[in-house]
CSV table of C-alpha atoms in Angstrom, one decimal:
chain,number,residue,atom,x,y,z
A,201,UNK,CA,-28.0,67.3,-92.5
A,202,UNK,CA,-26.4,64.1,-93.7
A,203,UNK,CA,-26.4,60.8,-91.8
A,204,UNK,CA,-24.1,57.7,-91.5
A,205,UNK,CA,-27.3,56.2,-93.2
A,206,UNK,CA,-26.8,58.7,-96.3
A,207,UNK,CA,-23.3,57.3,-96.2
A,208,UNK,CA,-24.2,53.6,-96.0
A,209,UNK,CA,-26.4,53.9,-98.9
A,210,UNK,CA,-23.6,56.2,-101.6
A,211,UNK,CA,-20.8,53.4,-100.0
A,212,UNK,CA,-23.8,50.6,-101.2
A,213,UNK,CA,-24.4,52.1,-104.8
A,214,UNK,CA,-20.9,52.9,-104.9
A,215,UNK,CA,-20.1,49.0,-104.3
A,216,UNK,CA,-22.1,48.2,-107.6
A,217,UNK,CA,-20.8,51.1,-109.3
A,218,UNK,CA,-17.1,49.2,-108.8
A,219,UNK,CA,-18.4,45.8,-109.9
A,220,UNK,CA,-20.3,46.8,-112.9
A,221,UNK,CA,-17.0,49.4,-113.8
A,222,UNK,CA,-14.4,46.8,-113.0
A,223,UNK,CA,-10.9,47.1,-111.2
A,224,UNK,CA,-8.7,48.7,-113.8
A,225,UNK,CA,-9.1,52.3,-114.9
A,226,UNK,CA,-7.8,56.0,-116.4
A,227,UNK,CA,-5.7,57.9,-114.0
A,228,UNK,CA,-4.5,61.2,-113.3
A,229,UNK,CA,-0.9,60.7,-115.0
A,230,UNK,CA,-2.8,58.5,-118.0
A,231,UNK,CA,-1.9,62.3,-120.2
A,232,UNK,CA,1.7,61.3,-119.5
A,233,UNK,CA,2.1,57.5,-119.1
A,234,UNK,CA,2.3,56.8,-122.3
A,235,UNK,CA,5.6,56.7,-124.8
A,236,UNK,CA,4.0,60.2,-126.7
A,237,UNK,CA,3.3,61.9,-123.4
A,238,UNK,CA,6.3,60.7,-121.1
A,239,UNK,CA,8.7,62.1,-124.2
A,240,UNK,CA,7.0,65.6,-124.4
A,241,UNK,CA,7.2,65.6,-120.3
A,242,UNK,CA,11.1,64.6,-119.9
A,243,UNK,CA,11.2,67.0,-123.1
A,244,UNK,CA,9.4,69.5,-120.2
A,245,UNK,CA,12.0,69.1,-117.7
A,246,UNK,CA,15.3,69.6,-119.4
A,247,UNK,CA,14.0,72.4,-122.2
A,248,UNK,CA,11.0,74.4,-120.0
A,249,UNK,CA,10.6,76.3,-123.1
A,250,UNK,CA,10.1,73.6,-126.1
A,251,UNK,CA,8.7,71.1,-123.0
A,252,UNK,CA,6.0,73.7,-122.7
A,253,UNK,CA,4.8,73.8,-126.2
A,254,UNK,CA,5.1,69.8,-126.1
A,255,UNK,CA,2.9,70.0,-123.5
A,256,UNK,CA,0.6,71.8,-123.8
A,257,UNK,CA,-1.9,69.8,-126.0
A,258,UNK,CA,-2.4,67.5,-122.8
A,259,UNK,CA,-2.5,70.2,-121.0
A,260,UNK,CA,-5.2,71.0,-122.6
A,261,UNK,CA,-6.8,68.4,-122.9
A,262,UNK,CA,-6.7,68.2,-119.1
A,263,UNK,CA,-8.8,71.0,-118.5
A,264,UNK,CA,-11.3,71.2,-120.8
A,265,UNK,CA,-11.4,67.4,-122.3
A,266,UNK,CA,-10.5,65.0,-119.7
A,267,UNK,CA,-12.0,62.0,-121.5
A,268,UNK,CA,-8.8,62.6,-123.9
A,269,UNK,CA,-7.0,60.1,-121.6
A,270,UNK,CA,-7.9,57.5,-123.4
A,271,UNK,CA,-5.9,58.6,-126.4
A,272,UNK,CA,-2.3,58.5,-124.5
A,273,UNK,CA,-3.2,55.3,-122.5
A,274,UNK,CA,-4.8,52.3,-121.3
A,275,UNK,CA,-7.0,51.5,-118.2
A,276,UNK,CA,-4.5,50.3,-115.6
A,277,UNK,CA,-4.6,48.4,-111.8
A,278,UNK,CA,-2.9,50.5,-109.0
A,279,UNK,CA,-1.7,49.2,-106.2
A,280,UNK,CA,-2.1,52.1,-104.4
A,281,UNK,CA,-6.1,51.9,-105.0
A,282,UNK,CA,-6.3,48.2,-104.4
A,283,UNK,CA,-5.2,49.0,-100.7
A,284,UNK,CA,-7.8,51.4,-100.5
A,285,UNK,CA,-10.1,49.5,-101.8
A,286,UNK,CA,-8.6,46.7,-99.5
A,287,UNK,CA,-8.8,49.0,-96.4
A,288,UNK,CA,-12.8,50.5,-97.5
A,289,UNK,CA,-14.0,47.2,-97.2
A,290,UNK,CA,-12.2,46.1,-94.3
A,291,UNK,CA,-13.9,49.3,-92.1
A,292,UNK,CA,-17.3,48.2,-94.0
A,293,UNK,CA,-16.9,45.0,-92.3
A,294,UNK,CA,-15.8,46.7,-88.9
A,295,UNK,CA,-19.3,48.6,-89.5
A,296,UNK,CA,-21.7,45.8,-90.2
A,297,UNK,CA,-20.6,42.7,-89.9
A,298,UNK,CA,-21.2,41.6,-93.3
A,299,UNK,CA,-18.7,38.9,-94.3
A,300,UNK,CA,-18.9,39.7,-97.7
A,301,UNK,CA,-17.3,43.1,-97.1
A,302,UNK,CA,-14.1,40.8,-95.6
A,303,UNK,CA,-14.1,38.5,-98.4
A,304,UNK,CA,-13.9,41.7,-100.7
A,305,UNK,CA,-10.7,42.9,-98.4
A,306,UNK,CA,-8.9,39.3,-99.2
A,307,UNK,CA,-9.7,39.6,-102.6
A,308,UNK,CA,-7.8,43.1,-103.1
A,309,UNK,CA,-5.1,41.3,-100.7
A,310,UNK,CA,-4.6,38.8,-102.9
A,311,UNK,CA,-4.4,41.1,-106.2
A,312,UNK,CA,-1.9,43.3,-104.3
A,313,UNK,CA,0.6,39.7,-103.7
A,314,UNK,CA,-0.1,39.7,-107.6
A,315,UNK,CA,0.9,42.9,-108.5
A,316,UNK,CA,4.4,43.6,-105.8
A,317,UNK,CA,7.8,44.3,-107.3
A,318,UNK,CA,9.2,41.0,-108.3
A,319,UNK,CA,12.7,41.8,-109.0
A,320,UNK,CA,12.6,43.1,-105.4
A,321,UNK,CA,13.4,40.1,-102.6
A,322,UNK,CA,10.8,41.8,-100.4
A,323,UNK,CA,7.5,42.5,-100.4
A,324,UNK,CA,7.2,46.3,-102.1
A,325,UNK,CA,5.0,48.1,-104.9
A,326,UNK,CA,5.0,51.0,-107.0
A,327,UNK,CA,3.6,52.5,-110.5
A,328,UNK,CA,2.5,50.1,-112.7
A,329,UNK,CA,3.6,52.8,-115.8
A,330,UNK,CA,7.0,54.5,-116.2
A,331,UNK,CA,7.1,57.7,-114.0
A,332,UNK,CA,8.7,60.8,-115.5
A,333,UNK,CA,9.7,63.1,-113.0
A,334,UNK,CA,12.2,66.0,-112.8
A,335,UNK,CA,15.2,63.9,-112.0
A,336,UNK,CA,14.3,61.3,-114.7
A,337,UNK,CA,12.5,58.5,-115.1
A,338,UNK,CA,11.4,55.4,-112.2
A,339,UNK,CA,10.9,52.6,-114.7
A,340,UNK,CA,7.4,51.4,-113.6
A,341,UNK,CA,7.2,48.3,-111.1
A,342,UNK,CA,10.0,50.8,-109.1
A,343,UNK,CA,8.7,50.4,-105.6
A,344,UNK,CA,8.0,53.5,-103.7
A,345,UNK,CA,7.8,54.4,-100.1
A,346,UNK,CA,4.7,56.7,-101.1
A,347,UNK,CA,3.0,53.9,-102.5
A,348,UNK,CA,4.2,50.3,-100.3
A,349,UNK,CA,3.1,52.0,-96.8
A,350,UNK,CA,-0.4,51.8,-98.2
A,351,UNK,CA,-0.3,47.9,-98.8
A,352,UNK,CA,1.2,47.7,-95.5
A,353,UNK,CA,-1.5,49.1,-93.6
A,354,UNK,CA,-4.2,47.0,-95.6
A,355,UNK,CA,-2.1,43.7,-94.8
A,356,UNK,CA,-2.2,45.0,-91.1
A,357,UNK,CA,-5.8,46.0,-90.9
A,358,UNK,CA,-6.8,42.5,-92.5
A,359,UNK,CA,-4.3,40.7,-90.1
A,360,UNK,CA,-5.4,42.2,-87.1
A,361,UNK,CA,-9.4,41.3,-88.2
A,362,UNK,CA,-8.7,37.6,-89.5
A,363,UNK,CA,-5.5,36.4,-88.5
A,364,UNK,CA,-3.5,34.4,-91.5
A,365,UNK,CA,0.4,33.6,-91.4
A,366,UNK,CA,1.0,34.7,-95.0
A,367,UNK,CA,0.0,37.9,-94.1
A,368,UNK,CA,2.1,38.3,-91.2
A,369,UNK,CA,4.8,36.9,-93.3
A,370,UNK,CA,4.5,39.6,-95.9
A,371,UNK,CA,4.0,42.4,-93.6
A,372,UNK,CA,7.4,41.2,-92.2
A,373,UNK,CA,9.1,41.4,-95.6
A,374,UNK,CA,7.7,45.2,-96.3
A,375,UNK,CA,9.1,45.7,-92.7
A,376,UNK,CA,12.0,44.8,-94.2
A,377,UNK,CA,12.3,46.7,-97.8
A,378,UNK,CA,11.6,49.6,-96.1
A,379,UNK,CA,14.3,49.1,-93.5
A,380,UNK,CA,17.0,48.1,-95.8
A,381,UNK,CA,16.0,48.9,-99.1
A,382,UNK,CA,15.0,52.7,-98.6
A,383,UNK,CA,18.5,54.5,-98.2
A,384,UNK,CA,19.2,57.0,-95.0
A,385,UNK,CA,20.3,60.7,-96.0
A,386,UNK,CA,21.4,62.2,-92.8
A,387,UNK,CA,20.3,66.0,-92.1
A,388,UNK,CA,21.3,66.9,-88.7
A,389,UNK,CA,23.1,65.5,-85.6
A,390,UNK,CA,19.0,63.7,-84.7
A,391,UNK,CA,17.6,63.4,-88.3
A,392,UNK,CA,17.6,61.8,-91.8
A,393,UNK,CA,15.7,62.2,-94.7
A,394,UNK,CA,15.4,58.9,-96.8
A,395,UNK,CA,15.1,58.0,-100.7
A,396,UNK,CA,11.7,57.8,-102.7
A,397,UNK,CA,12.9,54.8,-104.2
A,398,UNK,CA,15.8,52.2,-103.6
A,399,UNK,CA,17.3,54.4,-106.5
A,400,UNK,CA,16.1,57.9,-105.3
A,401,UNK,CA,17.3,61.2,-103.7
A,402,UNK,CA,16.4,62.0,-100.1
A,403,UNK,CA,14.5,65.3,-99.1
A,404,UNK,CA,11.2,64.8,-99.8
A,405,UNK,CA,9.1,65.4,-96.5
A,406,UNK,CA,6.0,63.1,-97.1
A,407,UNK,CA,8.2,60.3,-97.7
A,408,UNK,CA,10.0,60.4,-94.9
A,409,UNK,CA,6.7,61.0,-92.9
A,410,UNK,CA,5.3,57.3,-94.8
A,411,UNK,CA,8.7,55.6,-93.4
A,412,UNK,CA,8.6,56.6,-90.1
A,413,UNK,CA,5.1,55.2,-89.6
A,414,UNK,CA,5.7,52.0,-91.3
A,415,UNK,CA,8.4,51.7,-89.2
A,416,UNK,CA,7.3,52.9,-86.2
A,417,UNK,CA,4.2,50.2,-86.5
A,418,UNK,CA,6.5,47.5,-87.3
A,419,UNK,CA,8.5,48.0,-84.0
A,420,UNK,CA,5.8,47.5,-82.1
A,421,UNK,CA,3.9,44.7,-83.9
A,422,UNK,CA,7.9,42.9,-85.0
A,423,UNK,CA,8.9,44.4,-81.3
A,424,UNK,CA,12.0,45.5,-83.1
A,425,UNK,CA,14.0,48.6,-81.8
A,426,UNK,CA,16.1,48.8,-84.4
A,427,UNK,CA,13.0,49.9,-86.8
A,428,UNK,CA,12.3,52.5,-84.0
A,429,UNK,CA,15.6,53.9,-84.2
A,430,UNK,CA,15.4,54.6,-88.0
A,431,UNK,CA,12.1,55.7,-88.0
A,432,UNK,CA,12.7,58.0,-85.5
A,433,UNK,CA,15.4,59.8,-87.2
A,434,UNK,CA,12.9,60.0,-90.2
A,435,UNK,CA,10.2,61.4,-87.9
A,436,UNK,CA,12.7,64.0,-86.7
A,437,UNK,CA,13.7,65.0,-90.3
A,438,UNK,CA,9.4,65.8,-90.3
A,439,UNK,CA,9.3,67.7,-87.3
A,440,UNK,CA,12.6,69.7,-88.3
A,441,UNK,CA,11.2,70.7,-91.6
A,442,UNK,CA,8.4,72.3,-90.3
A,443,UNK,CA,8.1,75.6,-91.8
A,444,UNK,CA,7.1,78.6,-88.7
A,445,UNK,CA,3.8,79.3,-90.3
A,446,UNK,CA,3.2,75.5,-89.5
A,447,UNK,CA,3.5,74.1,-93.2
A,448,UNK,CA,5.8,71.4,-94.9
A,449,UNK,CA,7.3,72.4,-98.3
A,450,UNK,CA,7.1,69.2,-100.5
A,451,UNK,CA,11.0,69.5,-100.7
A,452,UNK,CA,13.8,70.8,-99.1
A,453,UNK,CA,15.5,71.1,-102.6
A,454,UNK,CA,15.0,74.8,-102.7
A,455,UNK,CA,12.9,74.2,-105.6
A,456,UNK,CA,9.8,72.1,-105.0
A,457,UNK,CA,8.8,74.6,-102.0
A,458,UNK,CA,5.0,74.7,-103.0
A,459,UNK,CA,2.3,73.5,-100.1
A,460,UNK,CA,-0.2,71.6,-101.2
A,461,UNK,CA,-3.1,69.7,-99.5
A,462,UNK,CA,-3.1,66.3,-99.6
A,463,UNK,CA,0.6,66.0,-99.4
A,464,UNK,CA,0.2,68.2,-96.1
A,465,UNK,CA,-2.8,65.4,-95.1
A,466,UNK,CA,-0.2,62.3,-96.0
A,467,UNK,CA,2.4,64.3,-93.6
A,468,UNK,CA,-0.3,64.6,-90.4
A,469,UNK,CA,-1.8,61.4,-90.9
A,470,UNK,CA,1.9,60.0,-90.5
A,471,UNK,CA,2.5,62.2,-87.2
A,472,UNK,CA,-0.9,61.4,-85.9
A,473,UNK,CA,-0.9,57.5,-86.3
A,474,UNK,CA,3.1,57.8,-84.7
A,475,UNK,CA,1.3,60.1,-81.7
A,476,UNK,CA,-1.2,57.8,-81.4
A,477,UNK,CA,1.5,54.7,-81.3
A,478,UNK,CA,4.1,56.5,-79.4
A,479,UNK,CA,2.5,59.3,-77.1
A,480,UNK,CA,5.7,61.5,-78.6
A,481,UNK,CA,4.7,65.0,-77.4
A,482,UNK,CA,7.0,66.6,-80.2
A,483,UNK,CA,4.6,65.2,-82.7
A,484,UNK,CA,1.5,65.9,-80.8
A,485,UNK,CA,3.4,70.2,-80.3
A,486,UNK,CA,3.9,69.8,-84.5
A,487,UNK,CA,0.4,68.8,-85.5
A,488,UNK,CA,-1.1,71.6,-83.5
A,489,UNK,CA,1.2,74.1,-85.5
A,490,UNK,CA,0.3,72.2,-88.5
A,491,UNK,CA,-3.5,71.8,-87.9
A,492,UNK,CA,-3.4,75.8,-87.2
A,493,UNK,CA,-1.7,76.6,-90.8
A,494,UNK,CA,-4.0,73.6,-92.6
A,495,UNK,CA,-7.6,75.2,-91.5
A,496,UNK,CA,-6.5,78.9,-91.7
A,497,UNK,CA,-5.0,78.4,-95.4
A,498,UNK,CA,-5.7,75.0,-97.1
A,499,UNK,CA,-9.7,75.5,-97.3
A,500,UNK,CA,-11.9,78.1,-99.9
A,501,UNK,CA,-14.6,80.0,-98.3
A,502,UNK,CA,-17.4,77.4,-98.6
A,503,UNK,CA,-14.8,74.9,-95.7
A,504,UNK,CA,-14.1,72.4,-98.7
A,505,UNK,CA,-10.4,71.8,-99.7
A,506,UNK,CA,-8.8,73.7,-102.0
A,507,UNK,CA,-5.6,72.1,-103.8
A,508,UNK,CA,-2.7,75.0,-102.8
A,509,UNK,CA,-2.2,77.4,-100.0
A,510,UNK,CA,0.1,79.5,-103.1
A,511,UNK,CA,-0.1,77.4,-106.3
A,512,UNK,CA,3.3,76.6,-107.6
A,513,UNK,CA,1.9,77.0,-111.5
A,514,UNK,CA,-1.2,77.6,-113.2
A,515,UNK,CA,-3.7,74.9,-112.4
A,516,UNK,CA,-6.2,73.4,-114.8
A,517,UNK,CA,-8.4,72.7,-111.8
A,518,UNK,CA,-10.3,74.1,-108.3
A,519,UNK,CA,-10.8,71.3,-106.6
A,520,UNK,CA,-9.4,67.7,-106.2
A,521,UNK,CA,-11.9,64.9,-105.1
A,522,UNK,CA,-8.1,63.1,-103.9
A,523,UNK,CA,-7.9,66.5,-101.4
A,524,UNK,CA,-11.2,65.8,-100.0
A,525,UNK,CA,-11.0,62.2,-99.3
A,526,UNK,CA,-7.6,63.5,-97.5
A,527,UNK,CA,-9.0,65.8,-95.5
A,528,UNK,CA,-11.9,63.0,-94.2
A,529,UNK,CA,-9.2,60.9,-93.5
A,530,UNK,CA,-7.2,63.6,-91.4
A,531,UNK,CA,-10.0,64.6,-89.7
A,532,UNK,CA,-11.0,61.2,-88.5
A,533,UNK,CA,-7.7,60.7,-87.3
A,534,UNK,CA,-7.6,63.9,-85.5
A,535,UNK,CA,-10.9,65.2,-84.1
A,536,UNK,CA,-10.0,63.7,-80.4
A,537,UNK,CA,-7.0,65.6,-80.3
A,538,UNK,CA,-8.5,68.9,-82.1
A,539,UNK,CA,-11.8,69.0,-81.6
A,540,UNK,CA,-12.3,72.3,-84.3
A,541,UNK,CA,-11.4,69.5,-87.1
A,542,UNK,CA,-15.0,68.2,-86.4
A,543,UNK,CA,-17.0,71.1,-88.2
A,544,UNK,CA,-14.7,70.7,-91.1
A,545,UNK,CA,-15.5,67.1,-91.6
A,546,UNK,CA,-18.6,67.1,-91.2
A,547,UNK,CA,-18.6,70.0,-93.9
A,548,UNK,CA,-16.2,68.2,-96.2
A,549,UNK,CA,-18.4,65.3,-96.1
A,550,UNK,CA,-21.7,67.3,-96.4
A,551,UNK,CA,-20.2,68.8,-99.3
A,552,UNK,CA,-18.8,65.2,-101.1
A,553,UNK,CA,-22.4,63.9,-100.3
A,554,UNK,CA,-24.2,66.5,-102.3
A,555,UNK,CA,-22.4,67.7,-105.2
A,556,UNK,CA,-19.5,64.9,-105.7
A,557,UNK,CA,-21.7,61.5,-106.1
A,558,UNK,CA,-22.6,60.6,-109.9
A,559,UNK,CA,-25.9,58.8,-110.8
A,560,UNK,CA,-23.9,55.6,-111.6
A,561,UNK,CA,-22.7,55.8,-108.1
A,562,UNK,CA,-19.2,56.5,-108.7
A,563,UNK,CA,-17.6,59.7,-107.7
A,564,UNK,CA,-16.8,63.2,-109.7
A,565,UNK,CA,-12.8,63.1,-110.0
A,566,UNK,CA,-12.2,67.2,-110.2
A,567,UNK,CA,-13.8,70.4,-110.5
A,568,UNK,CA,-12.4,72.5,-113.2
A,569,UNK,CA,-12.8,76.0,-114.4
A,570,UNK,CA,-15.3,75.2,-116.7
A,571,UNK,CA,-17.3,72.2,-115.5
A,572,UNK,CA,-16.2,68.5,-114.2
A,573,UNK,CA,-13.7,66.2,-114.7
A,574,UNK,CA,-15.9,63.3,-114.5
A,575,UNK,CA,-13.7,60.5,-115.8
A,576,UNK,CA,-13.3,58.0,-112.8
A,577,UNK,CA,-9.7,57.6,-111.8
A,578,UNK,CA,-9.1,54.3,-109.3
A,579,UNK,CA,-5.6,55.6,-107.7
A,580,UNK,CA,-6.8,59.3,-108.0
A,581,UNK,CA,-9.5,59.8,-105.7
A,582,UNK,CA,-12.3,56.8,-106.4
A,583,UNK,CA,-10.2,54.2,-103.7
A,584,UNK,CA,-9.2,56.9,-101.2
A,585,UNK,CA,-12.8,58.5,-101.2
A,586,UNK,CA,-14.6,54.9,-100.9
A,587,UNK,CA,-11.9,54.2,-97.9
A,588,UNK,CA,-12.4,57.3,-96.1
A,589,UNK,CA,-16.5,57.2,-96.4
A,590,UNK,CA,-16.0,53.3,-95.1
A,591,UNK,CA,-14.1,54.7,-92.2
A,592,UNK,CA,-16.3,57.2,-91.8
A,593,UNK,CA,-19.1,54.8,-90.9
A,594,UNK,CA,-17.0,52.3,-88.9
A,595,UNK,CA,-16.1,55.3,-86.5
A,596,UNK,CA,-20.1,56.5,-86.8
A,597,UNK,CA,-21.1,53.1,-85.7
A,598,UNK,CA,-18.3,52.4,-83.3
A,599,UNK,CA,-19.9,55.7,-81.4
A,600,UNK,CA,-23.3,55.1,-81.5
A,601,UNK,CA,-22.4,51.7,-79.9
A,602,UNK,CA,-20.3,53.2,-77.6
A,603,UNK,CA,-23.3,55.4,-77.1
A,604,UNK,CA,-26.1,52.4,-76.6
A,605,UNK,CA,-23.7,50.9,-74.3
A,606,UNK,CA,-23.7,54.4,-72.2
A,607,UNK,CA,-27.1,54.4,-72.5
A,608,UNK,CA,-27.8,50.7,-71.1
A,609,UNK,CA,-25.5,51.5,-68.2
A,610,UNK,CA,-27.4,54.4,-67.0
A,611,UNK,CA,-30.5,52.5,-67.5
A,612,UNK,CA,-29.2,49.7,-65.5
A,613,UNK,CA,-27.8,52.2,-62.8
A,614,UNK,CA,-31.4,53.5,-62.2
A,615,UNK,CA,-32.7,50.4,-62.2
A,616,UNK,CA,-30.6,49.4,-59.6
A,617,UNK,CA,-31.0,52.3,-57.5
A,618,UNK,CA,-35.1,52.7,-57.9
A,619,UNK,CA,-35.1,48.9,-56.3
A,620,UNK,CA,-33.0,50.4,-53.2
A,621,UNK,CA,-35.2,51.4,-50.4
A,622,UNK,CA,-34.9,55.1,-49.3
């Protein structure tokens, strides 16, 4: 049985794993992000045929040598795992009360006001590498409504612990990017889907689920209705999409129809953080279709993630460490509304705790067919499993607080009552 003490200490040698490593690092797209692989990927997308064969090598290379990245490209900072990283520490802090763990938070704070989209008026992120995708290419330093939602919750979390103006001020100016910058697709008489980018195409489901809880928190901490109002619809587009079996496609293209895991986790997390803001029954009736359809198909036989419920394509990998640190995350989030999710994080995390933690303190990235993927990837699963451990432990001490608290009480009731006479 693993404790929040087993926790502490991986989250400790994990802490000196990141110093010693540094802040910049491979990444799960690193195969592609480069001029040789982002020409043999668009090459992949408009001939499938001649795309494949131009793939292939790093295909390969993927499964069976993963330390082949650093052939197609360069260590790299990501945005995305700062605010993790920004967010870990933050709920480190929260645990212990060590200051140092909050000086950590502002100093990823202050590499994400470094690294935002400056051609952008507002505050807003994205890749830091050109993004090939099926519909072309987002030119990196594109900001994304997968990726900006992150920074605004670790702005938030940092606000709401140490007050600061700045940080107010930005999170009002990602309010606003994602209010007027993000483009509205309407879907139905109640819903709209919205854009990936300021440049994209609507109909992606975990992006609309990101919008409506970014907006959905800034009406209530901006107390502005009008972000209410267009994160609603967004929400609505969520909850309309839901597929009777419980499940989100990715899409509603017609094409990307594959269910994944984590992008199912990103779509609850959203609906449970807007339940949790909003007490909207809808969402609270679509997570517990969703939470059915996420234990019953989304986990292997051991109770640990695995990446598909029906893989789209032939996978080079079982298991995603990104998937697991998901599923912590969910479960966290969750457990006090579904109590069944408790059993599968404490099993997630059992799991994490004794085959995923390297000797240097760091964190196996996949299992493969053949072995591990052990090449440690910031944005792909190092930041979101440090974050979700860190939150871990805040909630771990927050109930055995809450506990001692019950426990002094009662003392102090008997106390109290021994002293009367009879």
């Amino acid at each position: 049985m693993y404790t929040s003490d087993h926790v502490a200490r991986v989250l400790g040698n994990f802490r000196k794993w990141l110093d010693a490593y540094g802040e910049t690092s491979w990444d799960q797209q690193s195969f592609f992000a480069g001029p040789l692989g982002g020409r043999a990927k668009s090459l992949y997308y408009r001939h499938r045929l001649v795309g494949t064969v131009a793939v292939a090598p790093m295909i390969f290379c993927e499964a069976f040598l993963p330390g082949a990245r650093r052939l197609f490209h360069h260590p790299t900072r990501f945005p995305i795992a700062d605010a993790h990283y920004a967010m870990g520490f933050a709920f480190l802090y929260e645990a212990t009360g060590d200051f140092s763990h909050l000086e950590n938070t502002v100093h990823f704070l202050t590499e994400l006001e470094k690294s935002r989209c400056r051609q952008f008026k507002e505050y807003c992120w994205g890749y830091p590498f050109n993004w090939v995708w099926r519909g072309g290419v987002a030119k990196r330093q594109t900001p994304l409504i997968t990726t900006t939602p992150y920074v605004y919750e670790a702005f938030l979390q940092a606000y709401e612990l140490h007050p600061r103006g700045e940080w107010k001020e930005i999170l009002e100016s990602i309010a606003r990017h994602a209010r007027f910058d993000i483009k509205d697709f309407r879907t139905s008489e109640a819903a709209s889907s919205c854009s990936y980018s300021p440049f994209g195409e609507g109909g992606v489901v975990n992006a609309a689920a990101y919008r409506a809880f970014l907006l959905t928190s800034a009406s209530r901490v901006f107390s502005n209705d009008d972000y209410w109002r267009v994160a609603e619809r967004n929400l609505n587009f969520v909850l309309e999409n839901q597929n009777r079996d419980g499940s989100w496609y990715y899409a509603v293209d017609g094409v990307r129809d594959f269910v994944d895991h984590f992008h199912t986790c990103f779509v609850m997390k959203a609906l449970a953080k807007i339940h949790a803001l909003t007490g909207n029954e809808a969402c609270l009736e679509t997570l517990s279709r969703g939470v059915a359809y996420y234990v019953n198909n989304l986990f292997a036989e051991d109770g640990l993630p695995k990446p598909f419920s029906k893989a789209p394509r032939l996978t080079v990998y079982k298991r995603e460490l990104y998937d697991c640190a998901e599923c912590i995350n969910l479960c966290l989030l969750l457990r006090d509304r579904f109590p069944q999710l408790e059993a599968t994080l404490e099993t997630v995390v059992g799991g994490i705790l004794r085959d995923w933690v390297k000797s240097d303190g760091s964190f196996r990235s996949r299992r493969l067919h053949l072995g591990w993927d052990n090449v440690p990837m910031h944005r792909w699963g190092q930041a979101q499993m440090f974050r979700s451990l860190a939150f871990y432990l805040r909630e771990t001490h927050e109930a055995s607080r809450d506990e001692s608290r019950l426990t002094s009480v009662s003392v102090d009731q008997l106390s109290t009552l021994n002293s009367q006479p009879l």
